[in-house]
mmCIF file with all atom_site columns, C-alpha atoms in Angstrom:
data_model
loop_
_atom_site.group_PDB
_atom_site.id
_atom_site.type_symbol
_atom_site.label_atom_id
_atom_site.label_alt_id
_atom_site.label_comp_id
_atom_site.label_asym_id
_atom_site.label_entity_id
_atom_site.label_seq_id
_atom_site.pdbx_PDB_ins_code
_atom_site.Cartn_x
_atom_site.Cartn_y
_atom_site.Cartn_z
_atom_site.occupancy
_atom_site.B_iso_or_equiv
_atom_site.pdbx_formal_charge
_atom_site.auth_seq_id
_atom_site.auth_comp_id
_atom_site.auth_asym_id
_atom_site.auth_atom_id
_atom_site.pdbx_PDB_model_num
ATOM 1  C CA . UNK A 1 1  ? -9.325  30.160  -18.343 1.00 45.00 ? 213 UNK A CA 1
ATOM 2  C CA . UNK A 1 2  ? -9.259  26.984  -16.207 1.00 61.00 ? 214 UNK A CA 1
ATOM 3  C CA . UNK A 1 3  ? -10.810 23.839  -16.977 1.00 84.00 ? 215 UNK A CA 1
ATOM 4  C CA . UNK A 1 4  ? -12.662 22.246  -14.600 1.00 95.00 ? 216 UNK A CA 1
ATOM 5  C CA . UNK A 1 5  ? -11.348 17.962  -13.814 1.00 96.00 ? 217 UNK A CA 1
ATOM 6  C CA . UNK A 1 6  ? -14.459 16.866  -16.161 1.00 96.00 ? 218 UNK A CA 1
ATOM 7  C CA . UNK A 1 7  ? -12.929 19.086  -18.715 1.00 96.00 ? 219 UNK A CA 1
ATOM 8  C CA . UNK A 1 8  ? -9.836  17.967  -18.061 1.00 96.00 ? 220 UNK A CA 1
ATOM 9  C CA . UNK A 1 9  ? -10.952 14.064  -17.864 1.00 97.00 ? 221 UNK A CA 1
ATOM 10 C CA . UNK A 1 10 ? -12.593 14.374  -21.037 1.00 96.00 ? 222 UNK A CA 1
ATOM 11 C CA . UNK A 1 11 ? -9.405  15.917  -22.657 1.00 97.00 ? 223 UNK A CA 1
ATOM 12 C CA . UNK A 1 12 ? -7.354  13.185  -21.651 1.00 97.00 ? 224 UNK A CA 1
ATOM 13 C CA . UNK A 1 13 ? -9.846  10.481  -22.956 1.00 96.00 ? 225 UNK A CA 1
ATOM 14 C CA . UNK A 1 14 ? -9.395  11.948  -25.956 1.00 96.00 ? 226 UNK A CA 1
ATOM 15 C CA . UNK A 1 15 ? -5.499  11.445  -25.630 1.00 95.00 ? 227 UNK A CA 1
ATOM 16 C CA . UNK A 1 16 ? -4.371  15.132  -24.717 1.00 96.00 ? 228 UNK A CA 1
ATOM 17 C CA . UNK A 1 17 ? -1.433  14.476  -22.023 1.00 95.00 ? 229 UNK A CA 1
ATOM 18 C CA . UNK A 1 18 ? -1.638  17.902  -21.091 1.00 97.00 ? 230 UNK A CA 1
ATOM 19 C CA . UNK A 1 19 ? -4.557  17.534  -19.536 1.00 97.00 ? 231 UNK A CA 1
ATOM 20 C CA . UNK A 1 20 ? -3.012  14.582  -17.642 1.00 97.00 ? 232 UNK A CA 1
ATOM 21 C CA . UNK A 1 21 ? -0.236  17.537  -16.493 1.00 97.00 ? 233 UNK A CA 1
ATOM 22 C CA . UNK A 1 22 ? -2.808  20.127  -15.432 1.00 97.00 ? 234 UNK A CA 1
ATOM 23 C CA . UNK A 1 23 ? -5.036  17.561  -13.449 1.00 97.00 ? 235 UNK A CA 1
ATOM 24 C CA . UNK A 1 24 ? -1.320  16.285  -11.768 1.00 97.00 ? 236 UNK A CA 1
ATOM 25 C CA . UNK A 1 25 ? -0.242  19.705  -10.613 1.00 97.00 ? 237 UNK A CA 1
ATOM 26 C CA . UNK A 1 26 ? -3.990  20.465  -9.255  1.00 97.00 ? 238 UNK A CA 1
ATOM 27 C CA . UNK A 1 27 ? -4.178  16.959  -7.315  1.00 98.00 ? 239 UNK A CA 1
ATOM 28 C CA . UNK A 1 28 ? -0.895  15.827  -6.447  1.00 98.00 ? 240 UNK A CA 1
ATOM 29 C CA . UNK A 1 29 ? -0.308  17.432  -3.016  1.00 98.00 ? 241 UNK A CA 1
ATOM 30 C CA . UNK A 1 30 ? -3.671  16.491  -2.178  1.00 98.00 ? 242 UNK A CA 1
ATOM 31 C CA . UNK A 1 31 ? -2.888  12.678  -3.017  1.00 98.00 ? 243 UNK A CA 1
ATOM 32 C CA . UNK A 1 32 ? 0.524   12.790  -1.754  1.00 98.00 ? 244 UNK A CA 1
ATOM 33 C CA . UNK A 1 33 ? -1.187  13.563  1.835   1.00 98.00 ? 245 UNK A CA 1
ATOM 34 C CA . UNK A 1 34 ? -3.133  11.006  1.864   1.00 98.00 ? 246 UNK A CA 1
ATOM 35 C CA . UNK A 1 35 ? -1.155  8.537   0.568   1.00 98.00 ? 247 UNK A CA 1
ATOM 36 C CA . UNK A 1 36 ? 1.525   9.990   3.905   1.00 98.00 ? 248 UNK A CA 1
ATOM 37 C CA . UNK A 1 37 ? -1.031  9.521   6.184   1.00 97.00 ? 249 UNK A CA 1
ATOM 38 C CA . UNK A 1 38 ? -1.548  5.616   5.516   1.00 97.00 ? 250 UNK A CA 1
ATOM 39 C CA . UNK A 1 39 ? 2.065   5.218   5.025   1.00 96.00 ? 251 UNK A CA 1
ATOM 40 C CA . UNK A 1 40 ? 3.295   7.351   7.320   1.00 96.00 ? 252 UNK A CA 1
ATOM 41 C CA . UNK A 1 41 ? 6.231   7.401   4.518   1.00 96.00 ? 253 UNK A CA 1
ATOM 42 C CA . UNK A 1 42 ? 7.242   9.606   2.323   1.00 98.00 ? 254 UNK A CA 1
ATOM 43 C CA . UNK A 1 43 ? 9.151   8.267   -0.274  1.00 97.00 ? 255 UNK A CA 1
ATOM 44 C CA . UNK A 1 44 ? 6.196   5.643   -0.392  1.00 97.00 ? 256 UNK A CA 1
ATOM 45 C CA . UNK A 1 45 ? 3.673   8.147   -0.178  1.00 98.00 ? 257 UNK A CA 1
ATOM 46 C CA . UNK A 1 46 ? 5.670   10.220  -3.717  1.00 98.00 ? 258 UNK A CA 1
ATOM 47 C CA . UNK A 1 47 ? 6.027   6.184   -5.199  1.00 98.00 ? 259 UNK A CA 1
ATOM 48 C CA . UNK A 1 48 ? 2.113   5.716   -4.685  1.00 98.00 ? 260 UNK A CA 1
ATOM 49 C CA . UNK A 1 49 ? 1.058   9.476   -5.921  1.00 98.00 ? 261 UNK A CA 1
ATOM 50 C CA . UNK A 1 50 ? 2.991   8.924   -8.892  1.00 98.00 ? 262 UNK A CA 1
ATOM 51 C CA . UNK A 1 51 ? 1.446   5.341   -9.340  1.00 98.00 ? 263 UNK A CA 1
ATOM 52 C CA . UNK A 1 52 ? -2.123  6.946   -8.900  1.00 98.00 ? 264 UNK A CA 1
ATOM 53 C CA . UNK A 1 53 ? -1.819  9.131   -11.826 1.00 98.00 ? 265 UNK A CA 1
ATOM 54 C CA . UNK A 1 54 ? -0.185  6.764   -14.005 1.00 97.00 ? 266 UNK A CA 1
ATOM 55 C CA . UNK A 1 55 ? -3.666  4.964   -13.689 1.00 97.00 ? 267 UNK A CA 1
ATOM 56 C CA . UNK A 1 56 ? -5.502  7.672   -14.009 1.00 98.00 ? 268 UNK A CA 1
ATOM 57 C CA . UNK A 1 57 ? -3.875  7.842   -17.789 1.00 97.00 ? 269 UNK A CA 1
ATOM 58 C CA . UNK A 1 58 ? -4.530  4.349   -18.349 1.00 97.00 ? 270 UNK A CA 1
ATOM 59 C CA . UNK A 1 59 ? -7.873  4.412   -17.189 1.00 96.00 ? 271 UNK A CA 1
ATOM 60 C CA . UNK A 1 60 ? -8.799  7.234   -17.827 1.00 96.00 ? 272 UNK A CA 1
ATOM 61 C CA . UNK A 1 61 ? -11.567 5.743   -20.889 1.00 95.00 ? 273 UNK A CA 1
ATOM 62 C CA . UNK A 1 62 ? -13.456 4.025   -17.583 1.00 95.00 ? 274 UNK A CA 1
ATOM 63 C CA . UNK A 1 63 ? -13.922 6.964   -15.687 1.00 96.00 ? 275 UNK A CA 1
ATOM 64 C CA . UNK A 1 64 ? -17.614 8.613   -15.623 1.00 95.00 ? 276 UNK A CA 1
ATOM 65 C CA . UNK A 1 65 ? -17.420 11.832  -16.333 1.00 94.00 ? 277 UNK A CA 1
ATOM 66 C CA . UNK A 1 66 ? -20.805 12.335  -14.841 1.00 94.00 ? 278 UNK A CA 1
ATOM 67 C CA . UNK A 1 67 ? -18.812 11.917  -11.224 1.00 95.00 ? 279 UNK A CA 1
ATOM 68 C CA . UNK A 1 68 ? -16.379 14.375  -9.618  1.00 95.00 ? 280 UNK A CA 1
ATOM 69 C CA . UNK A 1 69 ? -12.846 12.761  -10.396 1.00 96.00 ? 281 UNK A CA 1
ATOM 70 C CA . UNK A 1 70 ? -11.846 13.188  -6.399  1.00 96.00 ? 282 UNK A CA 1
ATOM 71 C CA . UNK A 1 71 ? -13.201 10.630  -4.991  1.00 96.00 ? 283 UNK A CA 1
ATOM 72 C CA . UNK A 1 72 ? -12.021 8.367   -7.415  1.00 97.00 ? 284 UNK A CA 1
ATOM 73 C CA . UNK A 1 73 ? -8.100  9.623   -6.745  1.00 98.00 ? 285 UNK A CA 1
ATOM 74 C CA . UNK A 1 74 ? -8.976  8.957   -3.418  1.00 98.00 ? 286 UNK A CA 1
ATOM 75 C CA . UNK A 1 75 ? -10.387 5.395   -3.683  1.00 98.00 ? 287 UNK A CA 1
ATOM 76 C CA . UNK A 1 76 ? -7.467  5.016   -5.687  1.00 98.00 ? 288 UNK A CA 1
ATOM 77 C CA . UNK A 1 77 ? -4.357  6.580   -3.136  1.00 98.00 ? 289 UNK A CA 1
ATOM 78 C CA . UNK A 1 78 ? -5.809  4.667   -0.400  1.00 98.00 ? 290 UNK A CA 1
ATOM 79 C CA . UNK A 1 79 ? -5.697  0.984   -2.261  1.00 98.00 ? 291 UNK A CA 1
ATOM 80 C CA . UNK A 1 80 ? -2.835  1.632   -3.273  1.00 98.00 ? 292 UNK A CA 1
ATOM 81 C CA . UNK A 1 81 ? -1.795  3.024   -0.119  1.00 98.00 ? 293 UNK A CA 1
ATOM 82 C CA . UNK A 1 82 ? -3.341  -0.362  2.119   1.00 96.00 ? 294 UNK A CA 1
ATOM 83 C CA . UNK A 1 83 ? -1.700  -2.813  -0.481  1.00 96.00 ? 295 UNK A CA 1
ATOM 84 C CA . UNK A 1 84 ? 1.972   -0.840  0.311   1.00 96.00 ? 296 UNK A CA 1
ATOM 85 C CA . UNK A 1 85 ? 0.989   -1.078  3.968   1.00 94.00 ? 297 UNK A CA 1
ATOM 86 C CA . UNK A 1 86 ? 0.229   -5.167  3.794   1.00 93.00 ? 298 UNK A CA 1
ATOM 87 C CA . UNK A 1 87 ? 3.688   -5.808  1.646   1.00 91.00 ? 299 UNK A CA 1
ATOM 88 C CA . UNK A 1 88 ? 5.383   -4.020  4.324   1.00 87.00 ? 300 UNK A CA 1
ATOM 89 C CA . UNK A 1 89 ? 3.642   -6.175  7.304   1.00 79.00 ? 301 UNK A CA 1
ATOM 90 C CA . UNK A 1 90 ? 4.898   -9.120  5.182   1.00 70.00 ? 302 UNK A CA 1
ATOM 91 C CA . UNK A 1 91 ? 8.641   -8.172  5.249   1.00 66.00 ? 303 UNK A CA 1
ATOM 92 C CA . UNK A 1 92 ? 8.373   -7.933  9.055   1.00 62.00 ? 304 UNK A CA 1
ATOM 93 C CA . UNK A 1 93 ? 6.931   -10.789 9.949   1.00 57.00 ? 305 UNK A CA 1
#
């Protein structure tokens, strides 16, 4: 049986890390995309998808479970993704 991410969110609230592997496998490619199409790198865009779910385990006590977990990994992978973007402009200029 599969556990849905609110499942899976509340598991890891409670401290299971397995439930931090299941919701990486189900998410990561997804992530990693988007993070690629900001970055339009992809050894930034694996460096950011791995950063996004190392806050989703420290955070994961703020999420509401009442919202689909998503759009907060997508909030998220962008951020992250702009901040990576302005470091690089600095090095450049």
């Amino acid at each position: 049986m599969s556990l849905d991410d609110r499942a899976l969110t509340f598991q890891l609230q409670a401290g299971n890390l397995d439930a931090l592997g299941h919701l990486f496998d189900r998410h990561w490619a997804q992530v990693y995309r988007t993070a690629l199409a900001v970055t339009h790198d992809p050894a930034a865009a694996d460096d950011i998808a791995q950063e996004v779910f190392l806050r989703l385990h420290k955070h994961a006590a703020r999420i509401d479970l009442t919202l689909p977990l998503l759009p907060w990994l997508y909030r998220v992978t962008v951020n992250l993704s702009c901040t990576w973007l302005k470091r690089q402009s600095r090095w450049l200029d």
